[in-house]
Amino acid sequence: MLRPARDSDRDLVLPWRNHPSVRAVSLTTHEIQPAEHAAWWAKRSDNVLIYEEDGVPAGVVIFDGTTWSFYLDLEGLGPRLLPAWMRLEKAAVEYAFGTLGLDTLGGETLADNKQVLALHRRFGFRETRRYERLIDGVPKTVVWTERNR
C-alpha cells in the first residue's frame, strides 16, 4: 500500500536512505545528514509516498513529474525484501497511471544495479537510453527506463 508521507515519517526514512546498500546504488552516495534531509523533506515531501508492508512503513516512492525513484527499509524487511520490491513497484506503477494520470513513467538506474533493472523489465519498463554521469567524481553508466500506460 502507498500513502502520502506525513511529517512524522521524515526521520523514519533517513536511515533507510543512508543504508550502505541503498547509497551504493544511488545517484547521490554520501551519507545524508539530518539537516540536509530536513531541507530536502521541506521542499519535496509533497511528492513522497510511504510504502507500507503489512501496515508497517517499509519504503519510499518519490514522484517528480513523470520520473520516479524508490528505496526500501532493507534492515526491517530482511528476507521479505524481494516480495516487497515487487509489491512496491506494482503499487507505484498503478499509482502513477491511475492516481497521477501519467501516460509515461521513467527513471534512472545505475547499470550496475542489475536486480532493479530486471525488476523494471518484469513490470514492462524498457531501456530507452544509456549515458554517463559523474557519481562521486567517477563516471558511471546510467540506464533510463520508461513505461507507457
Short mmCIF file of N, CA and C in Angstrom, two decimals:
data_model
loop_
_atom_site.label_atom_id
_atom_site.label_comp_id
_atom_site.label_asym_id
_atom_site.label_seq_id
_atom_site.Cartn_x
_atom_site.Cartn_y
_atom_site.Cartn_z
N MET A 1 0.84 -1.18 0.00
CA MET A 1 0.00 0.00 0.00
C MET A 1 0.88 1.25 0.00
N LEU A 2 0.47 2.24 -0.74
CA LEU A 2 1.15 3.54 -0.74
C LEU A 2 0.24 4.57 -0.09
N ARG A 3 0.85 5.44 0.68
CA ARG A 3 0.10 6.53 1.29
C ARG A 3 0.96 7.79 1.25
N PRO A 4 0.32 8.96 1.28
CA PRO A 4 1.11 10.19 1.31
C PRO A 4 1.99 10.23 2.56
N ALA A 5 3.18 10.76 2.39
CA ALA A 5 4.10 10.91 3.52
C ALA A 5 3.55 11.95 4.49
N ARG A 6 3.83 11.72 5.75
CA ARG A 6 3.47 12.67 6.81
C ARG A 6 4.76 13.22 7.41
N ASP A 7 4.66 14.36 8.06
CA ASP A 7 5.85 14.93 8.69
C ASP A 7 6.50 13.95 9.67
N SER A 8 5.69 13.12 10.31
CA SER A 8 6.23 12.14 11.26
C SER A 8 7.06 11.06 10.57
N ASP A 9 6.99 10.94 9.25
CA ASP A 9 7.78 9.95 8.51
C ASP A 9 9.20 10.44 8.22
N ARG A 10 9.42 11.74 8.33
CA ARG A 10 10.69 12.32 7.89
C ARG A 10 11.91 11.61 8.50
N ASP A 11 11.93 11.49 9.81
CA ASP A 11 13.11 10.91 10.46
C ASP A 11 13.15 9.39 10.32
N LEU A 12 12.01 8.79 10.02
CA LEU A 12 11.95 7.34 9.83
C LEU A 12 12.68 6.92 8.56
N VAL A 13 12.56 7.71 7.49
CA VAL A 13 13.11 7.30 6.20
C VAL A 13 14.60 7.60 6.04
N LEU A 14 15.15 8.50 6.85
CA LEU A 14 16.56 8.85 6.69
C LEU A 14 17.49 7.64 6.86
N PRO A 15 17.31 6.80 7.87
CA PRO A 15 18.20 5.62 7.97
C PRO A 15 18.03 4.65 6.79
N TRP A 16 16.85 4.57 6.23
CA TRP A 16 16.66 3.72 5.05
C TRP A 16 17.50 4.24 3.90
N ARG A 17 17.45 5.55 3.67
CA ARG A 17 18.19 6.18 2.57
C ARG A 17 19.69 6.10 2.79
N ASN A 18 20.11 6.14 4.07
CA ASN A 18 21.54 6.11 4.38
C ASN A 18 22.11 4.70 4.50
N HIS A 19 21.28 3.69 4.34
CA HIS A 19 21.79 2.32 4.41
C HIS A 19 22.89 2.17 3.35
N PRO A 20 24.02 1.56 3.69
CA PRO A 20 25.12 1.44 2.72
C PRO A 20 24.71 0.81 1.39
N SER A 21 23.83 -0.17 1.41
CA SER A 21 23.41 -0.82 0.16
C SER A 21 22.55 0.09 -0.68
N VAL A 22 21.76 0.96 -0.06
CA VAL A 22 20.95 1.93 -0.81
C VAL A 22 21.86 3.01 -1.38
N ARG A 23 22.77 3.52 -0.56
CA ARG A 23 23.68 4.56 -1.04
C ARG A 23 24.54 4.05 -2.20
N ALA A 24 24.92 2.78 -2.17
CA ALA A 24 25.80 2.23 -3.20
C ALA A 24 25.16 2.23 -4.59
N VAL A 25 23.84 2.22 -4.66
CA VAL A 25 23.15 2.19 -5.96
C VAL A 25 22.40 3.49 -6.23
N SER A 26 22.72 4.52 -5.47
CA SER A 26 22.05 5.81 -5.62
C SER A 26 22.91 6.75 -6.46
N LEU A 27 22.27 7.78 -6.98
CA LEU A 27 22.98 8.79 -7.75
C LEU A 27 23.68 9.79 -6.84
N THR A 28 23.30 9.79 -5.57
CA THR A 28 23.96 10.58 -4.53
C THR A 28 24.35 9.60 -3.45
N THR A 29 25.66 9.39 -3.24
CA THR A 29 26.09 8.29 -2.39
C THR A 29 26.60 8.69 -1.01
N HIS A 30 26.75 9.99 -0.77
CA HIS A 30 27.25 10.38 0.55
C HIS A 30 26.19 10.11 1.63
N GLU A 31 26.62 10.00 2.86
CA GLU A 31 25.67 9.83 3.96
C GLU A 31 24.98 11.17 4.20
N ILE A 32 23.69 11.16 4.07
CA ILE A 32 22.91 12.39 4.19
C ILE A 32 22.73 12.71 5.68
N GLN A 33 23.07 13.93 6.02
CA GLN A 33 22.96 14.38 7.42
C GLN A 33 21.55 14.86 7.71
N PRO A 34 21.15 14.86 8.97
CA PRO A 34 19.78 15.24 9.32
C PRO A 34 19.35 16.62 8.80
N ALA A 35 20.21 17.61 8.85
CA ALA A 35 19.83 18.95 8.38
C ALA A 35 19.60 18.95 6.87
N GLU A 36 20.44 18.25 6.12
CA GLU A 36 20.26 18.15 4.67
C GLU A 36 18.95 17.43 4.35
N HIS A 37 18.68 16.35 5.08
CA HIS A 37 17.44 15.60 4.87
C HIS A 37 16.22 16.45 5.20
N ALA A 38 16.29 17.21 6.30
CA ALA A 38 15.16 18.06 6.69
C ALA A 38 14.88 19.12 5.62
N ALA A 39 15.92 19.69 5.05
CA ALA A 39 15.74 20.70 3.99
C ALA A 39 15.12 20.06 2.75
N TRP A 40 15.62 18.87 2.38
CA TRP A 40 15.04 18.16 1.23
C TRP A 40 13.58 17.83 1.50
N TRP A 41 13.29 17.33 2.68
CA TRP A 41 11.92 16.94 3.04
C TRP A 41 10.98 18.15 2.98
N ALA A 42 11.43 19.30 3.45
CA ALA A 42 10.60 20.50 3.45
C ALA A 42 10.21 20.90 2.03
N LYS A 43 11.10 20.66 1.05
CA LYS A 43 10.82 21.02 -0.33
C LYS A 43 10.07 19.93 -1.08
N ARG A 44 10.30 18.67 -0.73
CA ARG A 44 9.85 17.56 -1.58
C ARG A 44 8.81 16.64 -0.97
N SER A 45 8.47 16.78 0.29
CA SER A 45 7.62 15.78 0.94
C SER A 45 6.25 15.63 0.27
N ASP A 46 5.79 16.64 -0.44
CA ASP A 46 4.51 16.52 -1.15
C ASP A 46 4.58 15.50 -2.29
N ASN A 47 5.80 15.16 -2.73
CA ASN A 47 6.00 14.19 -3.81
C ASN A 47 6.38 12.81 -3.30
N VAL A 48 6.37 12.65 -1.97
CA VAL A 48 6.82 11.41 -1.35
C VAL A 48 5.63 10.58 -0.90
N LEU A 49 5.68 9.29 -1.22
CA LEU A 49 4.71 8.34 -0.73
C LEU A 49 5.44 7.32 0.13
N ILE A 50 4.77 6.85 1.15
CA ILE A 50 5.31 5.80 2.01
C ILE A 50 4.68 4.48 1.61
N TYR A 51 5.54 3.50 1.38
CA TYR A 51 5.08 2.14 1.09
C TYR A 51 4.97 1.40 2.42
N GLU A 52 3.84 0.79 2.65
CA GLU A 52 3.64 0.02 3.87
C GLU A 52 3.54 -1.47 3.54
N GLU A 53 4.21 -2.26 4.32
CA GLU A 53 4.19 -3.72 4.21
C GLU A 53 3.50 -4.24 5.47
N ASP A 54 2.33 -4.83 5.29
CA ASP A 54 1.54 -5.32 6.44
C ASP A 54 1.26 -4.21 7.45
N GLY A 55 0.97 -3.00 6.94
CA GLY A 55 0.63 -1.87 7.80
C GLY A 55 1.81 -1.17 8.44
N VAL A 56 3.03 -1.60 8.13
CA VAL A 56 4.24 -1.01 8.73
C VAL A 56 5.01 -0.27 7.64
N PRO A 57 5.40 0.99 7.87
CA PRO A 57 6.19 1.71 6.87
C PRO A 57 7.46 0.92 6.52
N ALA A 58 7.70 0.74 5.21
CA ALA A 58 8.82 -0.10 4.80
C ALA A 58 9.53 0.43 3.56
N GLY A 59 9.10 1.57 3.02
CA GLY A 59 9.75 2.09 1.83
C GLY A 59 9.23 3.44 1.43
N VAL A 60 9.88 4.00 0.43
CA VAL A 60 9.58 5.34 -0.05
C VAL A 60 9.49 5.31 -1.58
N VAL A 61 8.50 5.99 -2.11
CA VAL A 61 8.39 6.23 -3.55
C VAL A 61 8.33 7.74 -3.74
N ILE A 62 9.16 8.24 -4.65
CA ILE A 62 9.22 9.67 -4.90
C ILE A 62 8.86 9.90 -6.37
N PHE A 63 7.86 10.73 -6.60
CA PHE A 63 7.48 11.12 -7.95
C PHE A 63 7.92 12.55 -8.19
N ASP A 64 8.52 12.79 -9.34
CA ASP A 64 8.93 14.13 -9.75
C ASP A 64 8.47 14.29 -11.19
N GLY A 65 7.24 14.76 -11.36
CA GLY A 65 6.67 14.83 -12.70
C GLY A 65 6.43 13.42 -13.21
N THR A 66 7.08 13.08 -14.33
CA THR A 66 6.92 11.74 -14.92
C THR A 66 8.09 10.82 -14.56
N THR A 67 8.89 11.23 -13.59
CA THR A 67 10.06 10.46 -13.14
C THR A 67 9.80 9.95 -11.73
N TRP A 68 10.32 8.76 -11.45
CA TRP A 68 10.13 8.20 -10.12
C TRP A 68 11.41 7.56 -9.62
N SER A 69 11.47 7.39 -8.31
CA SER A 69 12.55 6.66 -7.66
C SER A 69 11.98 6.03 -6.39
N PHE A 70 12.73 5.11 -5.82
CA PHE A 70 12.25 4.44 -4.61
C PHE A 70 13.41 3.81 -3.86
N TYR A 71 13.18 3.51 -2.60
CA TYR A 71 14.07 2.68 -1.80
C TYR A 71 13.26 2.07 -0.67
N LEU A 72 13.80 1.01 -0.13
CA LEU A 72 13.10 0.24 0.90
C LEU A 72 13.90 0.22 2.20
N ASP A 73 13.23 -0.16 3.26
CA ASP A 73 13.86 -0.39 4.56
C ASP A 73 14.52 -1.76 4.51
N LEU A 74 15.77 -1.81 4.07
CA LEU A 74 16.44 -3.08 3.87
C LEU A 74 16.60 -3.87 5.17
N GLU A 75 16.93 -3.18 6.24
CA GLU A 75 17.11 -3.84 7.54
C GLU A 75 15.79 -4.42 8.05
N GLY A 76 14.75 -3.61 7.99
CA GLY A 76 13.45 -4.02 8.52
C GLY A 76 12.79 -5.14 7.74
N LEU A 77 13.01 -5.16 6.42
CA LEU A 77 12.36 -6.17 5.59
C LEU A 77 13.11 -7.50 5.58
N GLY A 78 14.42 -7.46 5.71
CA GLY A 78 15.21 -8.69 5.75
C GLY A 78 14.87 -9.62 4.60
N PRO A 79 14.49 -10.88 4.91
CA PRO A 79 14.22 -11.86 3.85
C PRO A 79 12.95 -11.57 3.05
N ARG A 80 12.16 -10.61 3.49
CA ARG A 80 10.94 -10.24 2.75
C ARG A 80 11.20 -9.17 1.70
N LEU A 81 12.48 -8.89 1.45
CA LEU A 81 12.84 -7.78 0.56
C LEU A 81 12.35 -7.98 -0.87
N LEU A 82 12.61 -9.11 -1.48
CA LEU A 82 12.22 -9.31 -2.87
C LEU A 82 10.71 -9.20 -3.07
N PRO A 83 9.88 -9.87 -2.27
CA PRO A 83 8.44 -9.68 -2.46
C PRO A 83 8.00 -8.23 -2.23
N ALA A 84 8.64 -7.53 -1.29
CA ALA A 84 8.30 -6.13 -1.04
C ALA A 84 8.66 -5.27 -2.24
N TRP A 85 9.82 -5.53 -2.86
CA TRP A 85 10.21 -4.79 -4.07
C TRP A 85 9.13 -4.93 -5.13
N MET A 86 8.67 -6.15 -5.32
CA MET A 86 7.67 -6.40 -6.36
C MET A 86 6.34 -5.72 -6.03
N ARG A 87 5.92 -5.78 -4.79
CA ARG A 87 4.66 -5.14 -4.41
C ARG A 87 4.77 -3.62 -4.51
N LEU A 88 5.93 -3.07 -4.10
CA LEU A 88 6.13 -1.62 -4.20
C LEU A 88 6.09 -1.18 -5.66
N GLU A 89 6.77 -1.89 -6.54
CA GLU A 89 6.79 -1.48 -7.95
C GLU A 89 5.39 -1.56 -8.54
N LYS A 90 4.67 -2.61 -8.24
CA LYS A 90 3.30 -2.76 -8.74
C LYS A 90 2.43 -1.60 -8.25
N ALA A 91 2.52 -1.28 -6.96
CA ALA A 91 1.72 -0.19 -6.39
C ALA A 91 2.13 1.15 -6.99
N ALA A 92 3.42 1.37 -7.20
CA ALA A 92 3.89 2.65 -7.75
C ALA A 92 3.42 2.83 -9.19
N VAL A 93 3.47 1.78 -9.99
CA VAL A 93 3.01 1.86 -11.38
C VAL A 93 1.51 2.14 -11.41
N GLU A 94 0.76 1.45 -10.59
CA GLU A 94 -0.69 1.69 -10.54
C GLU A 94 -0.99 3.12 -10.09
N TYR A 95 -0.24 3.63 -9.13
CA TYR A 95 -0.44 4.99 -8.65
C TYR A 95 -0.12 6.00 -9.75
N ALA A 96 1.00 5.78 -10.44
CA ALA A 96 1.42 6.71 -11.49
C ALA A 96 0.39 6.82 -12.61
N PHE A 97 -0.10 5.67 -13.06
CA PHE A 97 -1.03 5.68 -14.20
C PHE A 97 -2.47 5.86 -13.76
N GLY A 98 -2.77 5.55 -12.52
CA GLY A 98 -4.13 5.73 -12.01
C GLY A 98 -4.29 7.08 -11.35
N THR A 99 -3.81 7.20 -10.13
CA THR A 99 -3.99 8.42 -9.33
C THR A 99 -3.39 9.65 -9.99
N LEU A 100 -2.15 9.53 -10.48
CA LEU A 100 -1.49 10.69 -11.10
C LEU A 100 -1.92 10.90 -12.55
N GLY A 101 -2.47 9.88 -13.19
CA GLY A 101 -2.93 10.01 -14.57
C GLY A 101 -1.82 10.18 -15.58
N LEU A 102 -0.61 9.67 -15.27
CA LEU A 102 0.50 9.80 -16.20
C LEU A 102 0.31 8.91 -17.42
N ASP A 103 0.87 9.32 -18.54
CA ASP A 103 0.91 8.49 -19.74
C ASP A 103 2.22 7.73 -19.85
N THR A 104 3.29 8.31 -19.28
CA THR A 104 4.62 7.70 -19.31
C THR A 104 5.27 7.88 -17.94
N LEU A 105 6.00 6.86 -17.51
CA LEU A 105 6.75 6.90 -16.26
C LEU A 105 8.16 6.42 -16.54
N GLY A 106 9.15 7.18 -16.08
CA GLY A 106 10.54 6.80 -16.32
C GLY A 106 11.42 7.05 -15.12
N GLY A 107 12.62 6.51 -15.18
CA GLY A 107 13.55 6.71 -14.08
C GLY A 107 14.96 6.29 -14.44
N GLU A 108 15.89 6.70 -13.61
CA GLU A 108 17.31 6.42 -13.78
C GLU A 108 17.73 5.30 -12.84
N THR A 109 18.51 4.37 -13.37
CA THR A 109 19.06 3.29 -12.57
C THR A 109 20.51 3.10 -13.00
N LEU A 110 21.40 2.94 -12.04
CA LEU A 110 22.78 2.65 -12.40
C LEU A 110 22.84 1.30 -13.11
N ALA A 111 23.66 1.22 -14.15
CA ALA A 111 23.76 -0.02 -14.93
C ALA A 111 24.20 -1.20 -14.07
N ASP A 112 24.96 -0.93 -13.02
CA ASP A 112 25.41 -1.99 -12.11
C ASP A 112 24.28 -2.58 -11.27
N ASN A 113 23.16 -1.87 -11.18
CA ASN A 113 22.05 -2.30 -10.33
C ASN A 113 21.15 -3.26 -11.13
N LYS A 114 21.71 -4.41 -11.43
CA LYS A 114 21.04 -5.37 -12.32
C LYS A 114 19.73 -5.89 -11.75
N GLN A 115 19.64 -6.02 -10.42
CA GLN A 115 18.39 -6.52 -9.83
C GLN A 115 17.23 -5.57 -10.09
N VAL A 116 17.45 -4.29 -9.92
CA VAL A 116 16.37 -3.33 -10.14
C VAL A 116 16.05 -3.22 -11.63
N LEU A 117 17.05 -3.27 -12.48
CA LEU A 117 16.78 -3.25 -13.92
C LEU A 117 15.93 -4.46 -14.33
N ALA A 118 16.24 -5.63 -13.76
CA ALA A 118 15.43 -6.82 -14.05
C ALA A 118 14.01 -6.65 -13.52
N LEU A 119 13.87 -6.07 -12.36
CA LEU A 119 12.54 -5.81 -11.79
C LEU A 119 11.75 -4.88 -12.71
N HIS A 120 12.39 -3.82 -13.16
CA HIS A 120 11.71 -2.89 -14.07
C HIS A 120 11.25 -3.60 -15.35
N ARG A 121 12.12 -4.42 -15.92
CA ARG A 121 11.73 -5.17 -17.13
C ARG A 121 10.51 -6.03 -16.85
N ARG A 122 10.49 -6.67 -15.70
CA ARG A 122 9.37 -7.53 -15.34
C ARG A 122 8.05 -6.76 -15.32
N PHE A 123 8.13 -5.47 -14.97
CA PHE A 123 6.93 -4.64 -14.90
C PHE A 123 6.70 -3.81 -16.15
N GLY A 124 7.34 -4.19 -17.25
CA GLY A 124 7.05 -3.57 -18.53
C GLY A 124 7.87 -2.34 -18.88
N PHE A 125 8.86 -1.99 -18.05
CA PHE A 125 9.74 -0.86 -18.39
C PHE A 125 10.73 -1.33 -19.44
N ARG A 126 11.09 -0.41 -20.32
CA ARG A 126 12.09 -0.73 -21.34
C ARG A 126 13.20 0.30 -21.29
N GLU A 127 14.38 -0.16 -21.59
CA GLU A 127 15.53 0.73 -21.64
C GLU A 127 15.43 1.59 -22.89
N THR A 128 15.54 2.91 -22.72
CA THR A 128 15.47 3.79 -23.88
C THR A 128 16.82 4.46 -24.18
N ARG A 129 17.68 4.55 -23.17
CA ARG A 129 18.99 5.12 -23.42
C ARG A 129 19.93 4.85 -22.24
N ARG A 130 21.22 5.00 -22.52
CA ARG A 130 22.28 4.92 -21.51
C ARG A 130 23.14 6.16 -21.66
N TYR A 131 23.66 6.63 -20.55
CA TYR A 131 24.54 7.78 -20.58
C TYR A 131 25.44 7.74 -19.36
N GLU A 132 26.50 8.51 -19.44
CA GLU A 132 27.46 8.60 -18.34
C GLU A 132 27.08 9.76 -17.43
N ARG A 133 27.29 9.54 -16.15
CA ARG A 133 27.04 10.59 -15.16
C ARG A 133 28.12 10.47 -14.09
N LEU A 134 28.63 11.60 -13.63
CA LEU A 134 29.63 11.56 -12.56
C LEU A 134 28.95 11.30 -11.22
N ILE A 135 29.41 10.26 -10.55
CA ILE A 135 28.92 9.93 -9.22
C ILE A 135 30.15 9.91 -8.32
N ASP A 136 30.21 10.83 -7.39
CA ASP A 136 31.39 10.98 -6.54
C ASP A 136 32.66 11.13 -7.37
N GLY A 137 32.55 11.86 -8.48
CA GLY A 137 33.70 12.12 -9.33
C GLY A 137 34.08 10.98 -10.27
N VAL A 138 33.33 9.89 -10.23
CA VAL A 138 33.62 8.72 -11.08
C VAL A 138 32.51 8.59 -12.12
N PRO A 139 32.87 8.45 -13.41
CA PRO A 139 31.83 8.27 -14.42
C PRO A 139 31.16 6.91 -14.26
N LYS A 140 29.84 6.93 -14.21
CA LYS A 140 29.05 5.70 -14.09
C LYS A 140 28.01 5.69 -15.21
N THR A 141 27.68 4.50 -15.66
CA THR A 141 26.65 4.36 -16.68
C THR A 141 25.29 4.34 -16.02
N VAL A 142 24.41 5.19 -16.52
CA VAL A 142 23.04 5.29 -16.03
C VAL A 142 22.12 4.77 -17.13
N VAL A 143 21.15 3.98 -16.74
CA VAL A 143 20.17 3.44 -17.68
C VAL A 143 18.84 4.15 -17.44
N TRP A 144 18.30 4.74 -18.49
CA TRP A 144 16.97 5.35 -18.40
C TRP A 144 15.96 4.31 -18.86
N THR A 145 14.99 3.99 -18.01
CA THR A 145 13.94 3.07 -18.38
C THR A 145 12.61 3.81 -18.29
N GLU A 146 11.68 3.41 -19.14
CA GLU A 146 10.36 4.02 -19.06
C GLU A 146 9.30 3.03 -19.51
N ARG A 147 8.12 3.36 -19.12
CA ARG A 147 6.96 2.53 -19.45
C ARG A 147 5.81 3.46 -19.77
N ASN A 148 5.02 3.06 -20.74
CA ASN A 148 3.80 3.79 -21.08
C ASN A 148 2.63 3.15 -20.38
N ARG A 149 1.58 3.93 -20.27
CA ARG A 149 0.36 3.44 -19.64
C ARG A 149 -0.06 2.15 -20.29
#
